[in-house]
């Protein structure tokens, strides 16, 4: 759990500016001042027009949520992977077990992380009225109720369950080729994590666009002949299509893939390092008793 918490915090913090760009590029009807051609141009314009630290707004709530969320995530994954593998393929590695363990771990991760995602994405949007986390939490609670923090939970799960299934199965598959002995091997963890993140991110971008819409309740999209709050995955899918057509489902795909490649590489390399370090010290402690 310690290894998972450290990996999660580092993953989200290091790549946070790109995550800010991704959120804005997924906007269905962005302000003319927030229309970007690519990730680098977006990051440069945000810093130049809104200040050096603007891409980092909301980082504190993300780090606060990422620690416990990833601790539960990796602990659940490791336990279930071993238990299911022993049942499905005793003494070996099972892709079905890896995928199933990743799906169940996602339920816990998203339950802990969803409120932080809502606050983070509202603070990342162009012209966001929120400068502090407490201001955003208070406004959402008062204006939309506590349910707003979990409005996108089902969509988040619908996105993250296939994302994590693809992610874990790809990672474990690549580990079988690059690191068949399953020893601590930093280069194999980085490469496997990066490839797994890229594949999973590209495949689930349409769901991420819907999640962003549910989290932000983007005002310009809501004004496009749509009344009230957007609730539920079906409503989000319908709204995205009405506002931008089929291509709108892939808004921000470049930023999402660019974000996930180093993000998952960092997460797996840090996680495997701390797992190796903690396991080694436990073995040395037992041997010294």
Short mmCIF file of C-alpha atoms in Angstrom, two decimals:
data_model
loop_
_atom_site.label_atom_id
_atom_site.label_comp_id
_atom_site.label_asym_id
_atom_site.label_seq_id
_atom_site.Cartn_x
_atom_site.Cartn_y
_atom_site.Cartn_z
CA UNK A 1 0.00 0.00 0.00
CA UNK A 2 2.91 2.36 0.76
CA UNK A 3 4.48 1.58 -2.62
CA UNK A 4 1.15 2.19 -4.35
CA UNK A 5 0.52 5.49 -2.56
CA UNK A 6 3.97 6.87 -3.44
CA UNK A 7 3.62 5.72 -7.06
CA UNK A 8 0.19 7.32 -7.40
CA UNK A 9 1.19 10.67 -5.95
CA UNK A 10 4.31 10.92 -8.13
CA UNK A 11 2.43 9.82 -11.26
CA UNK A 12 -0.23 12.52 -10.90
CA UNK A 13 2.06 15.31 -9.70
CA UNK A 14 4.79 14.97 -12.33
CA UNK A 15 2.34 14.92 -15.24
CA UNK A 16 -0.21 17.38 -13.83
CA UNK A 17 0.40 20.26 -16.32
CA UNK A 18 -0.34 17.90 -19.23
CA UNK A 19 -3.48 16.74 -17.43
CA UNK A 20 -4.59 20.38 -17.27
CA UNK A 21 -4.08 20.71 -21.03
CA UNK A 22 -6.01 17.47 -21.64
CA UNK A 23 -9.01 18.75 -19.68
CA UNK A 24 -9.12 21.96 -21.70
CA UNK A 25 -8.64 20.23 -25.05
CA UNK A 26 -11.61 17.98 -24.26
CA UNK A 27 -13.85 21.04 -23.92
CA UNK A 28 -16.75 20.70 -26.37
CA UNK A 29 -17.18 24.43 -27.07
CA UNK A 30 -14.05 26.16 -25.79
CA UNK A 31 -13.72 29.90 -25.44
CA UNK A 32 -11.91 31.37 -28.50
CA UNK A 33 -8.98 32.18 -26.21
CA UNK A 34 -8.77 28.52 -25.18
CA UNK A 35 -8.63 26.84 -28.59
CA UNK A 36 -5.33 25.00 -28.91
CA UNK A 37 -3.66 23.24 -31.86
CA UNK A 38 -1.50 20.86 -29.84
CA UNK A 39 -0.25 20.09 -26.35
CA UNK A 40 2.91 22.20 -26.40
CA UNK A 41 1.15 25.24 -27.81
CA UNK A 42 -1.58 24.89 -25.19
CA UNK A 43 0.89 24.65 -22.32
CA UNK A 44 2.88 27.64 -23.59
CA UNK A 45 -0.22 29.81 -24.02
CA UNK A 46 -1.61 28.90 -20.60
CA UNK A 47 1.67 29.87 -18.93
CA UNK A 48 2.10 33.03 -21.03
CA UNK A 49 -1.44 34.38 -20.60
CA UNK A 50 -2.50 33.02 -17.21
CA UNK A 51 0.75 32.70 -15.28
CA UNK A 52 3.49 30.15 -14.64
CA UNK A 53 1.58 28.30 -11.91
CA UNK A 54 -1.81 28.19 -13.65
CA UNK A 55 -1.34 24.64 -15.03
CA UNK A 56 -0.73 23.47 -11.46
CA UNK A 57 -4.01 24.73 -9.99
CA UNK A 58 -5.80 21.84 -8.26
CA UNK A 59 -2.63 19.79 -7.79
CA UNK A 60 -3.07 19.67 -4.00
CA UNK A 61 -6.49 18.02 -4.12
CA UNK A 62 -5.21 15.55 -6.73
CA UNK A 63 -2.25 14.52 -4.56
CA UNK A 64 -4.54 14.19 -1.54
CA UNK A 65 -6.85 11.85 -3.43
CA UNK A 66 -4.16 9.93 -5.31
CA UNK A 67 -2.37 8.64 -2.20
CA UNK A 68 -5.17 6.59 -0.63
CA UNK A 69 -6.74 5.77 -4.02
CA UNK A 70 -3.57 4.16 -5.37
CA UNK A 71 -2.77 2.47 -2.07
CA UNK A 72 -6.12 0.64 -2.28
CA UNK A 73 -5.67 0.10 -6.01
CA UNK A 74 -2.29 -1.67 -5.96
CA UNK A 75 -2.95 -3.59 -2.71
CA UNK A 76 -6.23 -4.96 -4.09
CA UNK A 77 -4.64 -5.75 -7.47
CA UNK A 78 -1.71 -7.71 -6.02
CA UNK A 79 -3.91 -9.71 -3.65
CA UNK A 80 -6.57 -10.58 -6.23
CA UNK A 81 -4.04 -11.29 -8.98
CA UNK A 82 -2.33 -13.91 -6.81
CA UNK A 83 -5.59 -15.42 -5.55
CA UNK A 84 -7.19 -15.69 -9.00
CA UNK A 85 -4.00 -16.87 -10.71
CA UNK A 86 -3.72 -19.72 -8.19
CA UNK A 87 -7.26 -20.78 -9.10
CA UNK A 88 -7.16 -20.25 -12.89
CA UNK A 89 -3.54 -21.13 -13.67
CA UNK A 90 -1.73 -22.54 -10.58
CA UNK A 91 1.95 -21.70 -10.58
CA UNK A 92 1.68 -19.47 -13.65
CA UNK A 93 0.48 -16.12 -14.91
CA UNK A 94 -3.13 -15.69 -16.06
CA UNK A 95 -4.19 -12.76 -18.26
CA UNK A 96 -7.79 -13.30 -17.16
CA UNK A 97 -6.74 -13.03 -13.52
CA UNK A 98 -4.72 -9.88 -14.27
CA UNK A 99 -7.64 -8.23 -16.07
CA UNK A 100 -10.20 -9.23 -13.41
CA UNK A 101 -7.96 -8.04 -10.57
CA UNK A 102 -7.44 -4.71 -12.34
CA UNK A 103 -11.21 -4.25 -12.78
CA UNK A 104 -12.01 -4.90 -9.11
CA UNK A 105 -9.13 -2.67 -7.95
CA UNK A 106 -10.58 0.11 -10.11
CA UNK A 107 -13.84 0.08 -8.11
CA UNK A 108 -11.93 1.02 -4.95
CA UNK A 109 -9.61 3.48 -6.70
CA UNK A 110 -12.42 5.43 -8.36
CA UNK A 111 -14.56 5.55 -5.22
CA UNK A 112 -11.69 7.31 -3.43
CA UNK A 113 -10.59 9.47 -6.38
CA UNK A 114 -13.83 10.67 -7.97
CA UNK A 115 -14.52 13.70 -5.70
CA UNK A 116 -10.94 14.90 -6.22
CA UNK A 117 -11.36 14.52 -10.00
CA UNK A 118 -14.48 16.70 -9.98
CA UNK A 119 -12.76 19.50 -8.05
CA UNK A 120 -9.54 19.20 -10.06
CA UNK A 121 -11.20 19.43 -13.47
CA UNK A 122 -13.37 22.40 -12.51
CA UNK A 123 -10.25 24.24 -11.37
CA UNK A 124 -8.39 23.34 -14.57
CA UNK A 125 -11.01 24.78 -16.97
CA UNK A 126 -10.36 28.08 -18.75
CA UNK A 127 -11.71 31.06 -16.80
CA UNK A 128 -12.46 28.86 -13.80
CA UNK A 129 -13.86 31.00 -10.95
CA UNK A 130 -12.15 28.75 -8.40
CA UNK A 131 -8.71 29.65 -7.09
CA UNK A 132 -8.79 27.47 -3.98
CA UNK A 133 -9.94 23.90 -3.44
CA UNK A 134 -12.16 24.88 -0.53
CA UNK A 135 -13.98 27.47 -2.69
CA UNK A 136 -14.72 24.87 -5.35
CA UNK A 137 -15.87 22.21 -2.86
CA UNK A 138 -18.15 24.69 -1.09
CA UNK A 139 -19.69 25.96 -4.34
CA UNK A 140 -20.34 22.48 -5.73
CA UNK A 141 -21.84 21.31 -2.42
CA UNK A 142 -24.13 24.34 -2.08
CA UNK A 143 -25.24 24.63 -5.71
CA UNK A 144 -25.42 21.01 -6.84
CA UNK A 145 -25.42 18.89 -3.70
CA UNK A 146 -23.14 16.11 -2.50
CA UNK A 147 -24.19 13.88 -5.40
CA UNK A 148 -22.29 16.13 -7.81
CA UNK A 149 -19.01 14.69 -6.52
CA UNK A 150 -20.09 11.26 -7.82
CA UNK A 151 -22.10 12.32 -10.88
CA UNK A 152 -19.43 10.89 -13.17
CA UNK A 153 -18.71 7.77 -11.07
CA UNK A 154 -20.53 5.31 -13.34
CA UNK A 155 -18.91 6.85 -16.43
CA UNK A 156 -15.55 6.82 -14.64
CA UNK A 157 -16.00 3.12 -13.94
CA UNK A 158 -17.22 2.46 -17.48
CA UNK A 159 -14.01 4.11 -18.70
CA UNK A 160 -11.55 2.85 -16.10
CA UNK A 161 -12.68 -0.79 -15.95
CA UNK A 162 -11.78 -1.42 -19.62
CA UNK A 163 -8.83 0.99 -19.31
CA UNK A 164 -7.35 -0.93 -16.38
CA UNK A 165 -8.17 -4.31 -17.87
CA UNK A 166 -6.29 -3.35 -21.07
CA UNK A 167 -3.58 -1.63 -19.01
CA UNK A 168 -2.83 -4.54 -16.66
CA UNK A 169 -3.14 -7.25 -19.29
CA UNK A 170 -0.79 -5.36 -21.63
CA UNK A 171 1.68 -4.68 -18.81
CA UNK A 172 1.74 -8.30 -17.64
CA UNK A 173 1.96 -9.56 -21.25
CA UNK A 174 4.97 -7.33 -21.95
CA UNK A 175 6.58 -8.33 -18.66
CA UNK A 176 6.43 -11.95 -19.77
CA UNK A 177 8.52 -10.99 -22.80
CA UNK A 178 10.87 -8.37 -21.34
CA UNK A 179 11.21 -9.77 -17.82
CA UNK A 180 10.21 -13.46 -17.78
CA UNK A 181 12.01 -14.08 -14.47
CA UNK A 182 9.88 -11.34 -12.85
CA UNK A 183 12.87 -9.78 -11.12
CA UNK A 184 13.21 -6.08 -10.37
CA UNK A 185 14.20 -4.66 -13.76
CA UNK A 186 13.69 -0.87 -14.05
CA UNK A 187 13.92 -0.65 -17.85
CA UNK A 188 11.36 -3.40 -18.39
CA UNK A 189 8.94 -1.78 -15.91
CA UNK A 190 9.27 1.62 -17.61
CA UNK A 191 8.84 0.25 -21.14
CA UNK A 192 5.96 -2.08 -20.25
CA UNK A 193 4.19 0.64 -18.27
CA UNK A 194 4.56 3.23 -21.03
CA UNK A 195 3.22 0.92 -23.76
CA UNK A 196 0.36 -0.32 -21.60
CA UNK A 197 -0.68 3.24 -20.75
CA UNK A 198 -0.60 4.40 -24.38
CA UNK A 199 -2.75 1.52 -25.66
CA UNK A 200 -5.31 1.82 -22.87
CA UNK A 201 -5.50 5.63 -23.11
CA UNK A 202 -6.15 5.72 -26.85
CA UNK A 203 -8.83 3.02 -26.63
CA UNK A 204 -10.84 4.75 -23.89
CA UNK A 205 -10.64 8.42 -24.95
CA UNK A 206 -14.37 8.71 -25.88
CA UNK A 207 -15.32 7.72 -22.34
CA UNK A 208 -12.82 10.18 -20.88
CA UNK A 209 -14.40 13.02 -22.89
CA UNK A 210 -17.81 12.11 -21.43
CA UNK A 211 -16.36 11.95 -17.93
CA UNK A 212 -14.84 15.42 -18.32
CA UNK A 213 -18.21 16.80 -19.44
CA UNK A 214 -19.97 15.25 -16.44
CA UNK A 215 -17.35 16.57 -14.03
CA UNK A 216 -17.19 20.12 -15.38
CA UNK A 217 -20.82 20.58 -16.53
CA UNK A 218 -19.29 22.86 -19.17
CA UNK A 219 -21.45 25.97 -19.37
CA UNK A 220 -21.19 26.56 -23.13
CA UNK A 221 -22.17 22.97 -23.84
CA UNK A 222 -25.09 23.26 -21.42
CA UNK A 223 -26.29 26.34 -23.30
CA UNK A 224 -26.47 24.43 -26.59
CA UNK A 225 -30.20 23.69 -26.40
CA UNK A 226 -29.59 21.50 -23.34
CA UNK A 227 -31.36 22.27 -20.10
CA UNK A 228 -30.39 21.32 -16.57
CA UNK A 229 -27.41 19.29 -15.43
CA UNK A 230 -25.99 16.48 -17.54
CA UNK A 231 -26.35 13.26 -15.54
CA UNK A 232 -25.35 9.76 -16.53
CA UNK A 233 -23.25 8.25 -19.26
CA UNK A 234 -26.04 8.07 -21.86
CA UNK A 235 -26.80 11.76 -21.43
CA UNK A 236 -23.11 12.65 -21.70
CA UNK A 237 -22.65 10.57 -24.86
CA UNK A 238 -25.72 12.20 -26.42
CA UNK A 239 -24.55 15.70 -25.50
CA UNK A 240 -21.05 15.17 -26.90
CA UNK A 241 -22.53 13.98 -30.20
CA UNK A 242 -25.05 16.84 -30.37
CA UNK A 243 -22.42 19.49 -29.77
CA UNK A 244 -19.44 18.16 -31.75
CA UNK A 245 -20.36 15.04 -33.72
CA UNK A 246 -18.31 11.84 -33.83
CA UNK A 247 -14.95 13.65 -33.82
CA UNK A 248 -15.80 15.23 -30.45
CA UNK A 249 -15.37 11.83 -28.80
CA UNK A 250 -11.66 12.01 -29.58
CA UNK A 251 -10.97 15.55 -28.38
CA UNK A 252 -7.73 15.62 -26.44
CA UNK A 253 -6.63 12.13 -27.51
CA UNK A 254 -3.12 13.43 -28.22
CA UNK A 255 -2.84 15.01 -24.78
CA UNK A 256 -4.32 11.93 -23.12
CA UNK A 257 -1.80 9.56 -24.72
CA UNK A 258 1.11 11.94 -24.06
CA UNK A 259 -0.04 12.18 -20.44
CA UNK A 260 -0.44 8.43 -19.95
CA UNK A 261 2.84 7.22 -21.48
CA UNK A 262 5.17 8.79 -18.88
CA UNK A 263 2.45 8.65 -16.22
CA UNK A 264 2.07 4.87 -16.25
CA UNK A 265 5.82 4.43 -16.77
CA UNK A 266 6.45 6.47 -13.61
CA UNK A 267 3.71 4.67 -11.68
CA UNK A 268 4.98 1.17 -12.47
CA UNK A 269 8.68 1.95 -12.08
CA UNK A 270 8.14 3.69 -8.72
CA UNK A 271 5.73 1.01 -7.53
CA UNK A 272 8.04 -1.87 -8.50
CA UNK A 273 11.03 -0.09 -6.92
CA UNK A 274 9.32 0.47 -3.57
CA UNK A 275 7.83 -3.03 -3.64
CA UNK A 276 11.31 -4.44 -4.25
CA UNK A 277 12.83 -2.26 -1.52
CA UNK A 278 10.17 -3.08 1.08
CA UNK A 279 10.19 -6.82 0.26
CA UNK A 280 13.99 -6.96 0.43
CA UNK A 281 14.08 -5.27 3.85
CA UNK A 282 11.37 -7.59 5.16
CA UNK A 283 13.38 -10.61 3.98
CA UNK A 284 16.55 -9.25 5.59
CA UNK A 285 14.66 -8.56 8.82
CA UNK A 286 13.27 -12.13 8.87
CA UNK A 287 16.72 -13.59 8.11
CA UNK A 288 18.24 -11.60 11.01
CA UNK A 289 15.72 -12.83 13.58
#
